PDB file of N, CA and C in Angstrom:
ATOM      1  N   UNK A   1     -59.478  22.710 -34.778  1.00 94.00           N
ATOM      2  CA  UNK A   1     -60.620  23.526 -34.481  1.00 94.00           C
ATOM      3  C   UNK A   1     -61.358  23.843 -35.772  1.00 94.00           C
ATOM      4  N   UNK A   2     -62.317  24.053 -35.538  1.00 95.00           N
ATOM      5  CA  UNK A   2     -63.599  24.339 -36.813  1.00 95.00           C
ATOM      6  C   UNK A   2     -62.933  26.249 -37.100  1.00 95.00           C
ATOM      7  N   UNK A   3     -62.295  26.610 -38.342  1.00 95.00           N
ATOM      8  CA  UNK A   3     -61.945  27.721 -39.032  1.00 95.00           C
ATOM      9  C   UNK A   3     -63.017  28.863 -38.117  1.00 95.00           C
ATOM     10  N   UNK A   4     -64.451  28.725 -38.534  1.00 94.00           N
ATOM     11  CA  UNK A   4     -65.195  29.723 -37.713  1.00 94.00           C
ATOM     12  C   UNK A   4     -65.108  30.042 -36.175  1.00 94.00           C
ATOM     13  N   UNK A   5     -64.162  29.054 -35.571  1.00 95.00           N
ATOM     14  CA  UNK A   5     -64.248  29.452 -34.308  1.00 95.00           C
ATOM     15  C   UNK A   5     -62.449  28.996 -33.718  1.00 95.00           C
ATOM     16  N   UNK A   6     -61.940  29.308 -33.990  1.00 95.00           N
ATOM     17  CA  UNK A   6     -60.059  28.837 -33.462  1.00 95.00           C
ATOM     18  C   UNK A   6     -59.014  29.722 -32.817  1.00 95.00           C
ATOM     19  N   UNK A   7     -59.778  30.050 -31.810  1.00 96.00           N
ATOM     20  CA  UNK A   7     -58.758  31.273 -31.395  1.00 96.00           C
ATOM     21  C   UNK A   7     -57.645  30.393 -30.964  1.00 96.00           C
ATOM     22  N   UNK A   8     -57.880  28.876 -30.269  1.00 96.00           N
ATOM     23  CA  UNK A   8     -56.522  28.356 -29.774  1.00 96.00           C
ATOM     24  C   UNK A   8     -55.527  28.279 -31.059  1.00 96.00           C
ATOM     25  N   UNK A   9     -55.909  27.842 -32.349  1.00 96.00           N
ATOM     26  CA  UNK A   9     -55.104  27.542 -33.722  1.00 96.00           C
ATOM     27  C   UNK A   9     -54.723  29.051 -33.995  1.00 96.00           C
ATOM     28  N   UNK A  10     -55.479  30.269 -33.771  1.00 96.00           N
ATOM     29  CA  UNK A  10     -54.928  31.648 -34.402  1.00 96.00           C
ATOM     30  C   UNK A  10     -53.552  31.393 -32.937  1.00 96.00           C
ATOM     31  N   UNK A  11     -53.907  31.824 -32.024  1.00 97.00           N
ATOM     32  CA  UNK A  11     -52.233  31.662 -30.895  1.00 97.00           C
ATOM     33  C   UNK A  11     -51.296  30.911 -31.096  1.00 97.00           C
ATOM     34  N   UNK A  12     -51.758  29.595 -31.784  1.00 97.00           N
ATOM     35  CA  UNK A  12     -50.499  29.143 -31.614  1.00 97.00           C
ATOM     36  C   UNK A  12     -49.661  29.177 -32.727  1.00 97.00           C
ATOM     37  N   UNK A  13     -50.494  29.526 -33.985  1.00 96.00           N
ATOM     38  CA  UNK A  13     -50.062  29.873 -35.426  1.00 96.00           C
ATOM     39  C   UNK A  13     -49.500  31.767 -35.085  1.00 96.00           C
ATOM     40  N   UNK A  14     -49.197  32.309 -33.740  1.00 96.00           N
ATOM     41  CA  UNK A  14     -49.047  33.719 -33.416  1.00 96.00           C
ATOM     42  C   UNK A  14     -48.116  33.505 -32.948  1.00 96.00           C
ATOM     43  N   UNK A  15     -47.776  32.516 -32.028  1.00 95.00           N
ATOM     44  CA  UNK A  15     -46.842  32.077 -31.082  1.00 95.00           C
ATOM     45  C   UNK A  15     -46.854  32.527 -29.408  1.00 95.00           C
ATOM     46  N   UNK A  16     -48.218  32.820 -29.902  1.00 96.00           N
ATOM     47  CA  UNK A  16     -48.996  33.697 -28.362  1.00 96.00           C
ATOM     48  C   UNK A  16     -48.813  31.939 -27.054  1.00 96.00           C
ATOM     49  N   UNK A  17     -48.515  33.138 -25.987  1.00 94.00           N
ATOM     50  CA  UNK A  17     -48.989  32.130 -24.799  1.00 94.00           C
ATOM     51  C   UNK A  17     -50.493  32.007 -23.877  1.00 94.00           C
ATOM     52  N   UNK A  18     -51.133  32.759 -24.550  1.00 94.00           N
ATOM     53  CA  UNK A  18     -52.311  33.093 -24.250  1.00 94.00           C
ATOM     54  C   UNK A  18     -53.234  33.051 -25.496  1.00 94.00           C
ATOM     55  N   UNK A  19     -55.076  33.086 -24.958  1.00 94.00           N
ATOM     56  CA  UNK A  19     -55.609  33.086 -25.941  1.00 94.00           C
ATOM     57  C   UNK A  19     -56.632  34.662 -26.019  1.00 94.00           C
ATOM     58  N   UNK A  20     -56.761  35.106 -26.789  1.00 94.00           N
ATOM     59  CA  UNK A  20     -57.638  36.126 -27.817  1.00 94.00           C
ATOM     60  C   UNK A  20     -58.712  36.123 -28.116  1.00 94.00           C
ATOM     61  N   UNK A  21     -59.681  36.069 -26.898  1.00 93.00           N
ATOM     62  CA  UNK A  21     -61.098  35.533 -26.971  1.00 93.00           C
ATOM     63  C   UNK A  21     -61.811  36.194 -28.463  1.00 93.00           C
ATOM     64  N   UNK A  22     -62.214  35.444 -28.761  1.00 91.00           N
ATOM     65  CA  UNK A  22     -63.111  35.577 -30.659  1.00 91.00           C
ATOM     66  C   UNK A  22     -64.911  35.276 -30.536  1.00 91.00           C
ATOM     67  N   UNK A  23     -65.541  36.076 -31.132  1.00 90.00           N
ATOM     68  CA  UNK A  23     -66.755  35.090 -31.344  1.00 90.00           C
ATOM     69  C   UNK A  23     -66.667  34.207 -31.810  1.00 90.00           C
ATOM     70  N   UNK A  24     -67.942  33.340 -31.165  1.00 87.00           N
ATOM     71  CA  UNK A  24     -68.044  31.906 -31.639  1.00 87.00           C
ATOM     72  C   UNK A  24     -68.897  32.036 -33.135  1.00 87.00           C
ATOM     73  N   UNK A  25     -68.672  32.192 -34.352  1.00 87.00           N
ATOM     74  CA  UNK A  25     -68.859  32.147 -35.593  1.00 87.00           C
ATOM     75  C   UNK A  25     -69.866  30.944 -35.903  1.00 87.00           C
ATOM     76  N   UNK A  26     -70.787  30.717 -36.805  1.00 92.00           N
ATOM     77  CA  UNK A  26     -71.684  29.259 -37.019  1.00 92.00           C
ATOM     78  C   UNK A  26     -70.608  28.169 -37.725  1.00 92.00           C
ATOM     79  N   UNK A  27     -70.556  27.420 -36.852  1.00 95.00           N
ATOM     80  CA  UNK A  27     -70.244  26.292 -37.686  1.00 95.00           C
ATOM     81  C   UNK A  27     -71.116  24.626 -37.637  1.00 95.00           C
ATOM     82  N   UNK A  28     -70.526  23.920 -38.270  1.00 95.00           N
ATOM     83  CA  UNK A  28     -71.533  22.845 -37.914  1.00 95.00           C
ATOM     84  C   UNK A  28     -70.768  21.632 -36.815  1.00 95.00           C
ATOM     85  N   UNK A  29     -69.546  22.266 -36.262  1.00 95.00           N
ATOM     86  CA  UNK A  29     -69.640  21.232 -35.414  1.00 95.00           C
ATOM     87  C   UNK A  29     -69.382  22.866 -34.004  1.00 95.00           C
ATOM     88  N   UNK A  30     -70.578  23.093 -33.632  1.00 92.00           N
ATOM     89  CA  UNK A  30     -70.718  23.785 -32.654  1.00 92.00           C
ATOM     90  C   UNK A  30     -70.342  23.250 -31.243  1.00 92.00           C
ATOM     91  N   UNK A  31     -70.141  21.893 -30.772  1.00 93.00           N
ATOM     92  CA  UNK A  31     -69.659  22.066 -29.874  1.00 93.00           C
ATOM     93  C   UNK A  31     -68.153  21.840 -29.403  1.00 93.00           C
ATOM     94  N   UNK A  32     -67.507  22.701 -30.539  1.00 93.00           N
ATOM     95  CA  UNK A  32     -66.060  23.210 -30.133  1.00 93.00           C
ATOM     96  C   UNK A  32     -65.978  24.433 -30.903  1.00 93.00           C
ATOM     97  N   UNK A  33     -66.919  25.185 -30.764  1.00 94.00           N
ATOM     98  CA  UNK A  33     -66.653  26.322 -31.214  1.00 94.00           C
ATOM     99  C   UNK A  33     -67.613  27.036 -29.707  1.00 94.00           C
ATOM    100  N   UNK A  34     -65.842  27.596 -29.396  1.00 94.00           N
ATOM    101  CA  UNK A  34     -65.621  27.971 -28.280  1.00 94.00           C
ATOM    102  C   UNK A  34     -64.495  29.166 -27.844  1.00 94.00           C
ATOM    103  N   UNK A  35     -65.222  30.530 -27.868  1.00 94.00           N
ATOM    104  CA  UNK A  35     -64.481  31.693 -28.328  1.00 94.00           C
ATOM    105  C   UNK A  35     -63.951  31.951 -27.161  1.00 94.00           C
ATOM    106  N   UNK A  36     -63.659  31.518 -26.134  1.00 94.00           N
ATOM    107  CA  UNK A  36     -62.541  31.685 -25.220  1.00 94.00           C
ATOM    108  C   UNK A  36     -62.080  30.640 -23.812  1.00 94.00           C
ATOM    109  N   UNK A  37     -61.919  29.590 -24.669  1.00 94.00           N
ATOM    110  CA  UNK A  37     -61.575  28.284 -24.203  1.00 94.00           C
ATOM    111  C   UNK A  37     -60.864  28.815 -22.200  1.00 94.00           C
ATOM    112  N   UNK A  38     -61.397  28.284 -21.404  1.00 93.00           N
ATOM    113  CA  UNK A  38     -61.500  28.418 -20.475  1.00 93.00           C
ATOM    114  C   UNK A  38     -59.198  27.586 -19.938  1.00 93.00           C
ATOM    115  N   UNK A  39     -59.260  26.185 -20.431  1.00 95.00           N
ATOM    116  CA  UNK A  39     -57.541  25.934 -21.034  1.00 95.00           C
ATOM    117  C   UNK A  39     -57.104  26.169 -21.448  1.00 95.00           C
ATOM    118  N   UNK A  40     -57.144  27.216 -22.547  1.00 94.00           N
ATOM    119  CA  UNK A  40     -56.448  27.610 -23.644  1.00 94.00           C
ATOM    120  C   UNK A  40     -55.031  27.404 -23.231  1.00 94.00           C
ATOM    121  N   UNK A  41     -54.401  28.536 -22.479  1.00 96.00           N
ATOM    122  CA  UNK A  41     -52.727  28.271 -22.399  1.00 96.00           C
ATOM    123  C   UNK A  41     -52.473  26.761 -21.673  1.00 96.00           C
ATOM    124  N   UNK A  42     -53.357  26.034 -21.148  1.00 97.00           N
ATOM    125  CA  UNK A  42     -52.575  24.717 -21.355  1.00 97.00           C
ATOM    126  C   UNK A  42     -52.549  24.069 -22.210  1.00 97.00           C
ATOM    127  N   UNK A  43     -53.718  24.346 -23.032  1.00 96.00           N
ATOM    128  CA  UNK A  43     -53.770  22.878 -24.318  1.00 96.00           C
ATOM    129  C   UNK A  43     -52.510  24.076 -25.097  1.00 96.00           C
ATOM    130  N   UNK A  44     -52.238  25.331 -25.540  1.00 97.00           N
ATOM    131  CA  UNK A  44     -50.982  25.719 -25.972  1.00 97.00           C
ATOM    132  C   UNK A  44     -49.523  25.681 -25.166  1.00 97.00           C
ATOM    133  N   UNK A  45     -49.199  25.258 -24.458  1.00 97.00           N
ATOM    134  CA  UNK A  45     -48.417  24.303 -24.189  1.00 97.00           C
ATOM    135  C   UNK A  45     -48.009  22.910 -24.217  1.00 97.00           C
ATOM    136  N   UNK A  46     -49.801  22.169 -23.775  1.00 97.00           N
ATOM    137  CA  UNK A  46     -49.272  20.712 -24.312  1.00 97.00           C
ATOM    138  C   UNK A  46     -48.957  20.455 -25.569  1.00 97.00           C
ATOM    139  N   UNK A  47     -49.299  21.410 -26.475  1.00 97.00           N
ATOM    140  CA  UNK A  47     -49.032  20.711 -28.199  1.00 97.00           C
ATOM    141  C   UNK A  47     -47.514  21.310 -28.223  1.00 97.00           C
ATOM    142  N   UNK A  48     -47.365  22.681 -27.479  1.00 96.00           N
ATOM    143  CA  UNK A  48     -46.116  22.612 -27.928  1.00 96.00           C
ATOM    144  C   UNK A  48     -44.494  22.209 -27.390  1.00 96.00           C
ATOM    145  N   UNK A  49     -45.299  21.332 -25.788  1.00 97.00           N
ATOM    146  CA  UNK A  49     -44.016  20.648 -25.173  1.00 97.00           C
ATOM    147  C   UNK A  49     -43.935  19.169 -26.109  1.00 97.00           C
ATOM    148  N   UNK A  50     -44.917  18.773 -26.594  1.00 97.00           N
ATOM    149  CA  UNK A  50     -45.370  17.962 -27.198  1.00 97.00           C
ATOM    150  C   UNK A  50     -44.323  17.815 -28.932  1.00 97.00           C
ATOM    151  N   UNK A  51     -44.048  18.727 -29.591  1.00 97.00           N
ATOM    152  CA  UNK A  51     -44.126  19.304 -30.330  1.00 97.00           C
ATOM    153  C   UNK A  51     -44.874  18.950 -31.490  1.00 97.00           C
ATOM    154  N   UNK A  52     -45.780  19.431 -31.019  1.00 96.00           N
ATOM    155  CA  UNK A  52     -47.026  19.052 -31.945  1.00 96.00           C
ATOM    156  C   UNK A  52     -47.532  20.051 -32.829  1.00 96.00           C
ATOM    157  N   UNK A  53     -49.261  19.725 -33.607  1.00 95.00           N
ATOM    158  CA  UNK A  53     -49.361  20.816 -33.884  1.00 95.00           C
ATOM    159  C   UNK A  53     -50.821  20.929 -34.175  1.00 95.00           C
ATOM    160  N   UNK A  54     -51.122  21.901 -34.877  1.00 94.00           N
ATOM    161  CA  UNK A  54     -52.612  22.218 -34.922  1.00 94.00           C
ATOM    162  C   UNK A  54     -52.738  22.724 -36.335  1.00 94.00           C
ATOM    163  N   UNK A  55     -54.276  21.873 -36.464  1.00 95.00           N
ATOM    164  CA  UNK A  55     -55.289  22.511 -37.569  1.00 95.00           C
ATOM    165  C   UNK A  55     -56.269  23.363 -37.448  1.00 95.00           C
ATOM    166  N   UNK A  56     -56.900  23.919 -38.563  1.00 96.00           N
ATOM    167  CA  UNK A  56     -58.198  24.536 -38.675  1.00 96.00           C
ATOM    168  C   UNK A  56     -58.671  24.043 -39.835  1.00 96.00           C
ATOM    169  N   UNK A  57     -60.120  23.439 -40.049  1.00 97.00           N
ATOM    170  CA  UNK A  57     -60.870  23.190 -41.069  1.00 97.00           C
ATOM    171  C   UNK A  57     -62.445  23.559 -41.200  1.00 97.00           C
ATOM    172  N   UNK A  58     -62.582  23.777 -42.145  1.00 97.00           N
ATOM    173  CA  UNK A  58     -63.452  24.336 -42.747  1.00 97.00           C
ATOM    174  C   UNK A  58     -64.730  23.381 -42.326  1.00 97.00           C
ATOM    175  N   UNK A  59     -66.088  23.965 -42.605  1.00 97.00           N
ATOM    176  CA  UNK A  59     -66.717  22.931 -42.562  1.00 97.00           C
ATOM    177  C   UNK A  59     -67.460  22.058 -43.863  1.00 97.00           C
ATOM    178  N   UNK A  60     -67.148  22.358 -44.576  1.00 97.00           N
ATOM    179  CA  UNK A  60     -66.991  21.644 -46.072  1.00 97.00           C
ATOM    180  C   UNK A  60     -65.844  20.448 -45.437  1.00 97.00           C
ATOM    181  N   UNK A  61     -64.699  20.818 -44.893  1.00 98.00           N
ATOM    182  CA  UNK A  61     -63.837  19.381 -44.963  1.00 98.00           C
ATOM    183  C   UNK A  61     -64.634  18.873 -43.608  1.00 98.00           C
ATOM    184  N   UNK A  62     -64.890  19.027 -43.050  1.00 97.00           N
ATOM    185  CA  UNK A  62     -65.726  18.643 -41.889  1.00 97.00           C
ATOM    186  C   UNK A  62     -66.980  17.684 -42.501  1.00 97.00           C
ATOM    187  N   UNK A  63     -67.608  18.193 -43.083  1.00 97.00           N
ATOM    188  CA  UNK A  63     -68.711  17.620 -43.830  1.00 97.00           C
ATOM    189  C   UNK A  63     -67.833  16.403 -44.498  1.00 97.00           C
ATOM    190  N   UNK A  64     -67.232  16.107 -44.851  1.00 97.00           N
ATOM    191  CA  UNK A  64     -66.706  15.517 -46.412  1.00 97.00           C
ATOM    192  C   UNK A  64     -66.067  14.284 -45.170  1.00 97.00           C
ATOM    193  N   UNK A  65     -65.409  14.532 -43.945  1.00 98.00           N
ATOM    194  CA  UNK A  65     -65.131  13.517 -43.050  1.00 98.00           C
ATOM    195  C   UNK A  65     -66.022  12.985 -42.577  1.00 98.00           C
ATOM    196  N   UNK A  66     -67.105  13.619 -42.419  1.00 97.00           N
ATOM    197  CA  UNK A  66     -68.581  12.859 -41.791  1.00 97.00           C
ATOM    198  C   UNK A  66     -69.033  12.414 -42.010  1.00 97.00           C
ATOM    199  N   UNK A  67     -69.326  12.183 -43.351  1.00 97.00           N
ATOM    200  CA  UNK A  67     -69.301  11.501 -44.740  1.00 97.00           C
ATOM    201  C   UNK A  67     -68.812  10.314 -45.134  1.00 97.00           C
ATOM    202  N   UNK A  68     -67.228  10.622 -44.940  1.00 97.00           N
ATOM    203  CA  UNK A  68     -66.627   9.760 -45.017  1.00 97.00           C
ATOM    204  C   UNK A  68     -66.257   8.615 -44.318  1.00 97.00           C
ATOM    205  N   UNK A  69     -66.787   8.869 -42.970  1.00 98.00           N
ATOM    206  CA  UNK A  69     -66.468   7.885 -41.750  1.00 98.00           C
ATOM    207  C   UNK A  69     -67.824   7.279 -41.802  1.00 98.00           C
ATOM    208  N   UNK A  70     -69.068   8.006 -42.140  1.00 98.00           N
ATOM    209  CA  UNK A  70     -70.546   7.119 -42.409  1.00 98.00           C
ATOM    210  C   UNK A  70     -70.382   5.685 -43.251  1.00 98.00           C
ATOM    211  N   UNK A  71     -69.556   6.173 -44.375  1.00 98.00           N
ATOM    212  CA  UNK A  71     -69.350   4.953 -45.565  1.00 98.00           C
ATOM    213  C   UNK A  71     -68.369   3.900 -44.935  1.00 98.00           C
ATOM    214  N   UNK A  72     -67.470   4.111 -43.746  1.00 97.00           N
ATOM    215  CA  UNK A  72     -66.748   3.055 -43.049  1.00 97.00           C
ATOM    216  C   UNK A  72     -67.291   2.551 -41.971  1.00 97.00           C
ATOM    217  N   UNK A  73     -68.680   2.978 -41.564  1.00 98.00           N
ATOM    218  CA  UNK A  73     -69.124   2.273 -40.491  1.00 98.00           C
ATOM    219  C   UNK A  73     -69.330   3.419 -38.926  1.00 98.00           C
ATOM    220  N   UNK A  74     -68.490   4.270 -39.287  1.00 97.00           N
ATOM    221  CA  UNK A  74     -68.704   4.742 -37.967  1.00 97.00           C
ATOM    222  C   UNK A  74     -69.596   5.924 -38.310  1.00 97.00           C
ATOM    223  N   UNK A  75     -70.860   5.843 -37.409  1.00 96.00           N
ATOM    224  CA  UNK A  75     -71.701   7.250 -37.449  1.00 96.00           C
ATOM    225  C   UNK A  75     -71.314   8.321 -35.983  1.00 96.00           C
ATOM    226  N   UNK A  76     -70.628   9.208 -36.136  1.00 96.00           N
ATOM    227  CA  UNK A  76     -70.556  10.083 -35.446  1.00 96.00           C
ATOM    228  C   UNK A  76     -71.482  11.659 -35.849  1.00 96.00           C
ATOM    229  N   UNK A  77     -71.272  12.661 -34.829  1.00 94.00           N
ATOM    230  CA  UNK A  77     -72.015  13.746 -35.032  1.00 94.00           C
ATOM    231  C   UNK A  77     -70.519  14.535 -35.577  1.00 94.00           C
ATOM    232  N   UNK A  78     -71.159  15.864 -36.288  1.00 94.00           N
ATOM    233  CA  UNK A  78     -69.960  16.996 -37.034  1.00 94.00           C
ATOM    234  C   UNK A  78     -68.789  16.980 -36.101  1.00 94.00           C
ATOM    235  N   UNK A  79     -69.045  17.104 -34.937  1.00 95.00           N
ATOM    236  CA  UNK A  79     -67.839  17.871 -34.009  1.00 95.00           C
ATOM    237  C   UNK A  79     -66.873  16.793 -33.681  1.00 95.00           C
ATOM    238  N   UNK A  80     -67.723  15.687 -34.051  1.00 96.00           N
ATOM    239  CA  UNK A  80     -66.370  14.454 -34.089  1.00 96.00           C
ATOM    240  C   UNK A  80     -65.338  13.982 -35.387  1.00 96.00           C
ATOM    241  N   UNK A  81     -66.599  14.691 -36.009  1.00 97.00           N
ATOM    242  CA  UNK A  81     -65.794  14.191 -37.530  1.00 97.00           C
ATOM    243  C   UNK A  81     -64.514  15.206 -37.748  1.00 97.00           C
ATOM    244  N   UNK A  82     -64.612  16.588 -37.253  1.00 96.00           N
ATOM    245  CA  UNK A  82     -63.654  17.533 -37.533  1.00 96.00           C
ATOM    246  C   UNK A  82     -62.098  16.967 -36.990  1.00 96.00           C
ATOM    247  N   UNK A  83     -62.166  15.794 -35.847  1.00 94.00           N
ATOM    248  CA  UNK A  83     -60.681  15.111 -35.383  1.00 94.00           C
ATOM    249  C   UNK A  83     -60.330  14.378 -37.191  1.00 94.00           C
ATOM    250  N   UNK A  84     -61.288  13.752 -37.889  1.00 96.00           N
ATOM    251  CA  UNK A  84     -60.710  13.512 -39.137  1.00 96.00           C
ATOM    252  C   UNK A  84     -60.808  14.210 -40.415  1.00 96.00           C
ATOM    253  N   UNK A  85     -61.149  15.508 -40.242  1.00 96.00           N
ATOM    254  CA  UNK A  85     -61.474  16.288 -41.373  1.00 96.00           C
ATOM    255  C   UNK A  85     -59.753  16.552 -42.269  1.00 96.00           C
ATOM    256  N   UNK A  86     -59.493  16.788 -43.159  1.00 86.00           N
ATOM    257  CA  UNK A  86     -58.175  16.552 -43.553  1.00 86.00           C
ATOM    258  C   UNK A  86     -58.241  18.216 -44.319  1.00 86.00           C
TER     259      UNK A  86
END
């Protein structure tokens, strides 16, 4: 999730089974910044039957993936680049 907007990444970094509706904060990949994800407790379950896990990034690393995937060929918009923001 984009840092300005992660209430699912604050729960599951809480160990909450539920989510903590947040404002949606500016970021630049706005369409996942989404202050009270309508799935929330399922996508926090699938990562963690899964045992998976979750990020939050900034949008500087967001930028810097968007960027970076331009120079390999693929042009996507911000909110896609944040799946490779590191």
């Amino acid at each position: 999730q984009a840092e300005q907007c992660a209430p699912v990444y604050q729960a599951f970094l809480k160990g909450m089974d539920a989510i903590e509706a947040t404002a949606a904060g500016p970021t630049i990949a706005g369409a996942i910044a989404i202050g009270n994800p309508m799935r929330g407790p399922q996508i926090l379950a699938a990562v963690r039957d899964s045992r998976g896990a979750m990020v939050a990034v900034s949008d500087q690393e967001i930028g810097l993936a968007w960027k970076k995937l331009a120079r390999q060929g693929f042009y996507v918009e911000e909110t896609a680049a944040a799946a490779a923001a590191e």
